[in-house]
Amino acid sequence: DWLYEQIAPTLDEDKFTAALVRISKEIEAEGPTQRNYLGIFRSDYMLHEPEPAAGAKLLQVELNTIAASFASLGSITSEFHQFIVGRHAAHIPGVQEYLSLGGNPLETLDEALPANKALKNLPMAIMTAHKQYCSGAGSAPPPVPGQSSSAAAPIVVFVVQPGEVNTIDQRLLEHELWSTFKVKAVRKTMAEIN
């Protein structure tokens, strides 16, 4: 009820959110039909520094509950930042001071630039949900890595926009899902699903 109250003032102008609220209320009225859910959320932050003397604050600008974009590219970007700082920090003015690394950037690099493991963890979560679904649906769970997948086994569907341009990030997730867990994923638009 709280969430409905908070977004109620926007519903006249935001037809998409209004449709989501209508669907949510219909589903809530029907009652739960499945025991398990997988929620994948992406929280976006930006540095906010209205006055340099006050210092920068990290502020949340979005909580995305409908897409998992940039999990793959975020992991790769994190690795690239670690490489740049680890390999070239001594040659980049101010980077050691900025990251509070002192004289040797390799000593505390992991603390300054933590790893982003989304490319491993997101497919693992999807595989776990897939396995749970298979066990509840009476289907065989995904095969052991190295074995081929059954044609009748449930698959994962990535719902994409028509003319999607973010295919590389999605393909990296699909690749990890298949190569590590042998779970098949397909990409479909809403029109193709309907």
XYZ file of N, CA and C in Angstrom:
582
model
N 0.810 -1.195 0.000
C 0.000 0.000 0.000
C 0.858 1.265 0.000
N 1.971 1.233 0.760
C 2.839 2.398 0.836
C 3.354 2.782 -0.542
N 3.837 1.802 -1.310
C 4.382 2.095 -2.637
C 3.290 2.656 -3.546
N 2.109 2.060 -3.503
C 1.006 2.574 -4.318
C 0.719 4.041 -3.975
N 0.732 4.363 -2.695
C 0.471 5.742 -2.266
C 1.558 6.698 -2.776
N 2.791 6.258 -2.740
C 3.902 7.119 -3.142
C 3.874 7.451 -4.623
N 3.485 6.481 -5.448
C 3.522 6.732 -6.895
C 2.173 7.153 -7.466
N 1.145 7.179 -6.647
C -0.192 7.552 -7.121
C -0.225 8.895 -7.857
N 0.476 9.931 -7.383
C 0.417 11.214 -8.082
C 0.987 11.189 -9.505
N 1.772 10.196 -9.837
C 2.397 10.145 -11.169
C 1.577 9.362 -12.186
N 0.577 8.629 -11.740
C -0.092 7.666 -12.609
C -0.898 8.290 -13.750
N -1.418 9.490 -13.559
C -2.161 10.137 -14.642
C -1.251 10.493 -15.814
N -0.008 10.826 -15.515
C 0.936 11.233 -16.564
C 1.776 10.076 -17.088
N 1.992 9.056 -16.270
C 2.880 7.946 -16.635
C 2.037 6.696 -16.885
N 1.635 6.524 -18.126
C 0.730 5.422 -18.487
C 1.382 4.056 -18.274
N 2.714 3.960 -18.508
C 3.406 2.687 -18.321
C 3.349 2.255 -16.856
N 3.700 3.179 -15.951
C 3.657 2.859 -14.521
C 2.225 2.583 -14.082
N 1.274 3.321 -14.632
C -0.135 3.080 -14.303
C -0.541 1.659 -14.694
N -0.078 1.199 -15.854
C -0.384 -0.179 -16.286
C 0.266 -1.192 -15.349
N 1.509 -0.919 -14.927
C 2.181 -1.827 -13.995
C 1.454 -1.904 -12.656
N 0.975 -0.754 -12.177
C 0.235 -0.728 -10.910
C -1.064 -1.516 -11.055
N -1.761 -1.315 -12.169
C -3.012 -2.066 -12.400
C -2.739 -3.576 -12.390
N -1.703 -4.010 -13.106
C -1.355 -5.435 -13.152
C -0.973 -5.929 -11.761
N -0.184 -5.136 -11.044
C 0.241 -5.520 -9.698
C -0.956 -5.719 -8.769
N -1.909 -4.803 -8.832
C -3.089 -4.922 -7.971
C -3.940 -6.134 -8.352
N -4.045 -6.420 -9.661
C -4.788 -7.610 -10.101
C -4.133 -8.887 -9.588
N -2.824 -8.954 -9.703
C -2.094 -10.144 -9.254
C -2.181 -10.279 -7.738
N -2.073 -9.154 -7.042
C -2.186 -9.179 -5.578
C -3.563 -9.683 -5.151
N -4.595 -9.278 -5.860
C -5.956 -9.710 -5.533
C -6.146 -11.214 -5.783
N -5.468 -11.743 -6.800
C -5.561 -13.174 -7.103
C -4.869 -14.036 -6.053
N -3.876 -13.480 -5.386
C -3.101 -14.244 -4.412
C -1.904 -14.899 -5.080
N -0.943 -15.345 -4.267
C 0.282 -15.922 -4.826
C 0.015 -17.227 -5.570
N 0.671 -17.379 -6.704
C 0.532 -18.607 -7.493
C 1.857 -19.350 -7.625
N 2.931 -18.734 -7.194
C 4.216 -19.432 -7.216
C 4.955 -19.135 -5.925
N 5.754 -20.118 -5.499
C 6.442 -20.003 -4.207
C 7.717 -19.195 -4.298
N 8.377 -19.252 -5.422
C 9.716 -18.680 -5.526
C 9.773 -17.565 -6.552
N 10.597 -16.581 -6.250
C 10.802 -15.445 -7.141
C 12.289 -15.128 -7.183
N 12.736 -14.615 -8.296
C 14.092 -14.101 -8.393
C 13.988 -12.621 -8.719
N 14.486 -11.797 -7.833
C 14.522 -10.357 -8.073
C 15.937 -9.943 -8.422
N 16.101 -9.308 -9.556
C 17.398 -8.792 -9.965
C 17.254 -7.283 -10.060
N 18.047 -6.586 -9.273
C 17.932 -5.138 -9.188
C 19.282 -4.493 -9.493
N 19.232 -3.353 -10.137
C 20.451 -2.579 -10.372
C 20.240 -1.206 -9.757
N 21.139 -0.847 -8.872
C 21.064 0.433 -8.198
C 22.138 1.353 -8.776
N 21.740 2.503 -9.277
C 22.665 3.440 -9.912
C 22.958 4.608 -8.976
N 24.225 4.986 -8.927
C 24.679 6.070 -8.060
C 25.479 7.081 -8.860
N 25.495 8.304 -8.379
C 26.342 9.350 -8.954
C 26.959 10.143 -7.813
N 28.144 10.686 -8.087
C 28.770 11.579 -7.117
C 28.087 12.941 -7.186
N 27.737 13.476 -6.024
C 27.086 14.779 -5.945
C 28.006 15.695 -5.132
N 28.434 16.798 -5.743
C 29.349 17.727 -5.080
C 28.908 19.152 -5.392
N 27.840 19.628 -4.729
C 27.361 20.975 -5.025
C 28.369 22.054 -4.639
N 29.148 21.788 -3.585
C 30.191 22.722 -3.159
C 31.459 21.927 -2.919
N 32.522 22.203 -3.673
C 33.755 21.422 -3.534
C 34.285 21.344 -2.104
N 34.105 22.387 -1.323
C 34.617 22.386 0.051
C 33.905 21.357 0.923
N 32.642 21.058 0.594
C 31.866 20.114 1.397
C 32.219 18.668 1.079
N 32.870 18.427 -0.054
C 33.196 17.059 -0.449
C 32.049 16.410 -1.201
N 32.380 15.360 -1.902
C 31.391 14.653 -2.715
C 30.639 13.625 -1.877
N 29.367 13.435 -2.212
C 28.539 12.402 -1.595
C 28.059 11.484 -2.707
N 27.926 10.224 -2.384
C 27.389 9.256 -3.315
C 25.877 9.199 -3.117
N 25.116 9.512 -4.170
C 23.655 9.517 -4.075
C 23.059 8.513 -5.052
N 22.047 7.806 -4.581
C 21.337 6.877 -5.452
C 20.445 7.678 -6.390
N 20.538 7.392 -7.689
C 19.730 8.105 -8.666
C 18.683 7.204 -9.315
N 18.843 5.889 -9.157
C 17.865 4.976 -9.752
C 17.976 3.611 -9.094
N 16.843 2.967 -8.914
C 16.797 1.561 -8.541
C 16.018 0.874 -9.645
N 16.733 0.153 -10.477
C 16.121 -0.468 -11.643
C 15.648 -1.865 -11.276
N 14.348 -2.090 -11.372
C 13.772 -3.384 -11.004
C 13.242 -4.140 -12.210
N 13.486 -3.627 -13.405
C 12.928 -4.271 -14.590
C 14.014 -4.757 -15.548
N 15.274 -4.408 -15.283
C 16.344 -4.807 -16.185
C 17.627 -5.061 -15.407
N 18.496 -5.839 -16.012
C 19.782 -6.156 -15.388
C 20.926 -5.722 -16.292
N 20.737 -4.634 -16.974
C 21.752 -4.180 -17.922
C 23.066 -3.852 -17.252
N 24.114 -4.038 -17.991
C 25.475 -3.658 -17.647
C 26.110 -4.487 -16.540
N 25.534 -5.624 -16.198
C 26.199 -6.515 -15.248
C 27.513 -6.996 -15.837
N 27.488 -7.407 -17.080
C 28.695 -7.912 -17.735
C 29.697 -6.800 -17.954
N 29.247 -5.716 -18.547
C 30.163 -4.621 -18.849
C 30.680 -3.963 -17.577
N 29.864 -3.939 -16.523
C 30.319 -3.405 -15.247
C 31.454 -4.225 -14.665
N 31.363 -5.548 -14.796
C 32.437 -6.418 -14.315
C 33.719 -6.174 -15.091
N 33.595 -6.069 -16.395
C 34.764 -5.839 -17.239
C 35.362 -4.457 -16.955
N 34.505 -3.455 -16.770
C 34.983 -2.100 -16.468
C 35.736 -2.080 -15.147
N 35.219 -2.784 -14.150
C 35.893 -2.859 -12.855
C 37.281 -3.479 -13.009
N 37.365 -4.571 -13.771
C 38.669 -5.207 -14.017
C 39.612 -4.246 -14.748
N 39.075 -3.493 -15.700
C 39.902 -2.550 -16.456
C 40.420 -1.438 -15.543
N 39.561 -0.920 -14.652
C 39.996 0.114 -13.709
C 41.108 -0.428 -12.811
N 40.965 -1.672 -12.360
C 42.010 -2.273 -11.535
C 43.326 -2.368 -12.313
N 43.232 -2.746 -13.572
C 44.437 -2.818 -14.405
C 45.083 -1.438 -14.540
N 44.295 -0.433 -14.875
C 44.837 0.918 -15.089
C 45.540 1.415 -13.830
N 44.883 1.289 -12.683
C 45.478 1.775 -11.444
C 46.679 0.916 -11.056
N 46.548 -0.392 -11.171
C 47.642 -1.273 -10.797
C 48.866 -1.111 -11.683
N 48.651 -0.877 -12.948
C 49.754 -0.792 -13.912
C 50.269 0.632 -14.115
N 49.372 1.615 -14.050
C 49.758 2.969 -14.459
C 49.556 4.048 -13.396
N 49.176 3.708 -12.177
C 48.875 4.730 -11.164
C 50.047 5.669 -10.908
N 51.256 5.138 -10.934
C 52.425 5.982 -10.668
C 52.597 7.057 -11.733
N 52.002 6.845 -12.907
C 52.157 7.787 -14.018
C 50.936 8.692 -14.211
N 49.923 8.534 -13.355
C 48.710 9.338 -13.474
C 48.682 10.299 -12.290
N 48.891 11.586 -12.530
C 48.937 12.549 -11.421
C 47.663 12.512 -10.577
N 47.829 12.406 -9.285
C 46.713 12.508 -8.350
C 45.973 11.218 -8.067
N 46.192 10.158 -8.829
C 45.383 8.954 -8.630
C 45.693 8.292 -7.285
N 46.947 8.272 -6.875
C 47.280 7.656 -5.593
C 46.645 8.430 -4.440
N 46.720 9.753 -4.505
C 46.102 10.568 -3.462
C 44.591 10.396 -3.475
N 43.998 10.391 -4.672
C 42.547 10.253 -4.796
C 42.063 8.948 -4.185
N 42.785 7.860 -4.438
C 42.389 6.553 -3.930
C 42.957 6.263 -2.541
N 43.689 7.229 -1.977
C 44.311 7.080 -0.657
C 45.159 5.819 -0.588
N 45.988 5.638 -1.602
C 46.784 4.422 -1.686
C 48.204 4.608 -1.178
N 48.602 5.801 -0.837
C 49.973 5.993 -0.379
C 50.953 5.798 -1.513
N 52.104 5.169 -1.213
C 53.171 5.043 -2.197
C 53.000 3.909 -3.181
N 52.374 2.811 -2.818
C 52.298 1.660 -3.716
C 50.845 1.299 -3.972
N 50.320 1.553 -5.163
C 48.896 1.292 -5.420
C 48.521 -0.177 -5.335
N 49.457 -1.085 -5.456
C 49.109 -2.503 -5.420
C 48.854 -3.006 -3.997
N 49.315 -2.276 -2.980
C 49.146 -2.742 -1.599
C 47.688 -2.789 -1.166
N 46.906 -1.808 -1.552
C 45.509 -1.751 -1.103
C 44.545 -1.587 -2.279
N 44.947 -2.039 -3.443
C 44.113 -1.873 -4.630
C 42.756 -2.543 -4.480
N 42.714 -3.746 -3.885
C 41.439 -4.449 -3.738
C 40.451 -3.665 -2.879
N 40.965 -2.954 -1.883
C 40.090 -2.142 -1.043
C 39.644 -0.878 -1.774
N 40.524 -0.290 -2.548
C 40.206 0.952 -3.245
C 39.278 0.718 -4.430
N 39.496 -0.366 -5.137
C 38.679 -0.705 -6.312
C 38.172 -2.135 -6.162
N 37.086 -2.320 -5.435
C 36.594 -3.689 -5.217
C 36.161 -4.340 -6.525
N 36.286 -5.642 -6.575
C 35.891 -6.396 -7.763
C 34.375 -6.329 -7.944
N 33.946 -6.332 -9.172
C 32.526 -6.399 -9.514
C 32.304 -7.799 -10.078
N 31.626 -8.649 -9.328
C 31.467 -10.052 -9.710
C 30.096 -10.337 -10.327
N 29.460 -9.312 -10.848
C 28.114 -9.488 -11.396
C 28.072 -10.477 -12.557
N 29.114 -10.510 -13.374
C 29.119 -11.426 -14.522
C 29.151 -12.878 -14.079
N 29.620 -13.164 -12.893
C 29.588 -14.527 -12.340
C 28.334 -14.736 -11.494
N 27.998 -13.741 -10.662
C 26.913 -13.917 -9.702
C 25.519 -13.857 -10.318
N 25.320 -12.997 -11.304
C 23.999 -12.891 -11.928
C 23.618 -14.181 -12.648
N 24.483 -14.752 -13.489
C 24.132 -16.044 -14.093
C 23.947 -17.149 -13.047
N 24.717 -17.091 -11.953
C 24.544 -18.098 -10.899
C 23.155 -17.979 -10.275
N 22.695 -16.755 -10.061
C 21.351 -16.553 -9.505
C 20.284 -17.044 -10.482
N 20.469 -16.747 -11.765
C 19.506 -17.207 -12.781
C 19.499 -18.727 -12.842
N 20.681 -19.349 -12.792
C 20.761 -20.808 -12.803
C 20.056 -21.395 -11.576
N 20.251 -20.787 -10.424
C 19.617 -21.280 -9.199
C 18.100 -21.189 -9.319
N 17.600 -20.081 -9.850
C 16.154 -19.935 -10.056
C 15.656 -20.950 -11.077
N 16.414 -21.160 -12.145
C 16.060 -22.131 -13.177
C 15.983 -23.536 -12.577
N 16.972 -23.876 -11.781
C 17.007 -25.196 -11.139
C 15.811 -25.363 -10.198
N 15.521 -24.321 -9.428
C 14.379 -24.365 -8.508
C 13.072 -24.506 -9.290
N 12.950 -23.755 -10.381
C 11.758 -23.854 -11.217
C 11.610 -25.264 -11.775
N 12.709 -25.808 -12.279
C 12.660 -27.157 -12.848
C 12.223 -28.181 -11.817
N 12.711 -28.054 -10.596
C 12.347 -29.031 -9.566
C 10.880 -28.893 -9.177
N 10.338 -27.676 -9.209
C 8.935 -27.471 -8.875
C 7.993 -27.752 -10.023
N 8.515 -27.664 -11.261
C 7.676 -27.884 -12.439
C 7.661 -29.341 -12.863
N 8.396 -30.191 -12.138
C 8.445 -31.592 -12.493
C 9.371 -31.874 -13.664
N 10.146 -30.886 -14.062
C 11.091 -31.073 -15.153
C 12.445 -31.456 -14.579
N 13.251 -31.998 -15.427
C 14.611 -32.326 -15.011
C 15.391 -31.035 -14.800
N 16.241 -30.992 -13.767
C 17.085 -29.812 -13.587
C 18.113 -29.726 -14.699
N 18.798 -28.592 -14.793
C 19.804 -28.469 -15.841
C 20.865 -29.542 -15.695
N 21.451 -29.980 -16.820
C 22.451 -31.037 -16.753
C 23.732 -30.554 -16.088
N 24.548 -31.502 -15.712
C 25.858 -31.194 -15.149
C 26.694 -30.516 -16.231
N 27.470 -29.469 -15.865
C 28.313 -28.828 -16.885
C 29.127 -29.864 -17.661
N 29.149 -29.677 -18.968
C 29.837 -30.619 -19.848
C 28.881 -31.543 -20.571
N 27.653 -31.666 -20.046
C 26.644 -32.477 -20.718
C 25.733 -31.574 -21.527
N 25.104 -32.105 -22.539
C 24.209 -31.286 -23.350
C 22.860 -31.133 -22.662
N 22.170 -30.060 -22.994
C 20.879 -29.755 -22.400
C 19.774 -30.507 -23.129
N 18.765 -30.943 -22.398
C 17.615 -31.602 -22.993
C 16.776 -30.585 -23.754
N 16.263 -30.976 -24.907
C 15.446 -30.068 -25.705
C 14.150 -29.712 -24.978
N 13.686 -30.593 -24.076
C 12.430 -30.367 -23.379
C 12.612 -29.578 -22.085
N 13.828 -29.322 -21.674
C 14.074 -28.617 -20.413
C 13.613 -27.165 -20.523
N 13.067 -26.614 -19.461
C 12.707 -25.188 -19.471
C 13.932 -24.333 -19.775
N 13.689 -23.195 -20.380
C 14.769 -22.284 -20.754
C 14.565 -20.938 -20.064
N 15.570 -20.109 -20.131
C 15.504 -18.740 -19.613
C 15.219 -17.817 -20.790
N 14.309 -16.885 -20.601
C 13.980 -15.923 -21.650
C 14.458 -14.543 -21.221
N 15.287 -13.923 -22.054
C 15.666 -12.527 -21.863
C 14.680 -11.703 -22.682
N 13.861 -10.907 -22.013
C 12.903 -10.054 -22.710
C 13.649 -8.788 -23.120
N 13.686 -8.542 -24.433
C 14.459 -7.426 -24.980
C 13.556 -6.481 -25.760
N 14.044 -5.280 -25.978
C 13.319 -4.295 -26.772
C 13.516 -4.601 -28.253
N 12.542 -4.253 -29.093
C 12.777 -4.368 -30.534
C 13.960 -3.478 -30.923
N 14.843 -3.984 -31.742
C 15.999 -3.209 -32.160
C 16.996 -2.983 -31.035
N 17.049 -3.886 -30.084
C 17.930 -3.761 -28.918
C 19.371 -3.472 -29.324
N 19.978 -2.491 -28.669
C 21.369 -2.153 -28.967
C 22.333 -2.644 -27.882
N 21.812 -3.146 -26.784
C 22.645 -3.604 -25.670
C 22.901 -5.111 -25.765
N 23.127 -5.601 -26.961
C 23.248 -7.052 -27.137
C 24.529 -7.625 -26.560
N 25.618 -6.896 -26.582
C 26.891 -7.439 -26.100
C 26.791 -7.810 -24.622
N 26.267 -6.913 -23.816
C 26.122 -7.188 -22.391
C 25.240 -8.413 -22.174
N 24.135 -8.499 -22.899
C 23.223 -9.630 -22.756
C 23.865 -10.928 -23.234
N 24.606 -10.862 -24.315
C 25.262 -12.070 -24.837
C 26.322 -12.588 -23.868
N 27.009 -11.682 -23.162
C 27.983 -12.125 -22.168
C 27.289 -12.877 -21.032
N 26.126 -12.398 -20.598
C 25.355 -13.118 -19.577
C 24.891 -14.474 -20.113
N 24.393 -14.474 -21.340
C 23.947 -15.721 -21.968
C 25.107 -16.706 -22.077
N 26.286 -16.211 -22.473
C 27.465 -17.061 -22.596
C 27.847 -17.671 -21.253
N 27.884 -16.851 -20.213
C 28.241 -17.350 -18.883
C 27.210 -18.355 -18.384
N 25.943 -18.083 -18.620
C 24.869 -18.984 -18.203
C 25.020 -20.350 -18.870
N 25.364 -20.368 -20.156
C 25.522 -21.619 -20.878
C 26.861 -22.300 -20.572
N 27.950 -21.537 -20.683
C 29.267 -22.170 -20.557
C 29.531 -22.686 -19.146
N 29.001 -22.038 -18.141
C 29.237 -22.476 -16.767
C 28.165 -23.443 -16.274
N 26.899 -23.209 -16.634
C 25.802 -23.980 -16.047
C 24.991 -24.795 -17.047
N 25.252 -24.635 -18.330
C 24.514 -25.334 -19.392
C 23.017 -25.052 -19.325
N 22.674 -23.804 -19.007
C 21.284 -23.350 -19.021
C 21.095 -22.525 -20.285
N 20.112 -22.927 -21.085
C 19.862 -22.257 -22.356
C 19.027 -21.001 -22.140
N 19.436 -19.933 -22.804
C 18.681 -18.675 -22.773
C 18.376 -18.264 -24.206
N 17.216 -17.672 -24.395
C 16.840 -17.109 -25.682
C 16.420 -15.670 -25.465
N 16.538 -14.872 -26.510
C 16.175 -13.461 -26.466
C 14.882 -13.275 -27.266
N 13.865 -12.670 -26.653
C 12.585 -12.443 -27.322
C 12.039 -11.074 -26.949
N 11.377 -10.449 -27.903
C 10.660 -9.209 -27.600
C 9.297 -9.585 -27.028
N 8.617 -8.603 -26.429
C 7.273 -8.873 -25.899
C 6.336 -9.316 -27.018
N 6.481 -8.734 -28.199
C 5.637 -9.125 -29.336
C 5.876 -10.581 -29.720
N 7.119 -11.022 -29.656
C 7.430 -12.416 -29.993
C 6.903 -13.386 -28.935
N 6.827 -12.928 -27.696
C 6.302 -13.781 -26.618
C 4.785 -13.890 -26.731
N 4.140 -12.778 -27.024
C 2.680 -12.778 -27.127
C 2.267 -13.477 -28.390
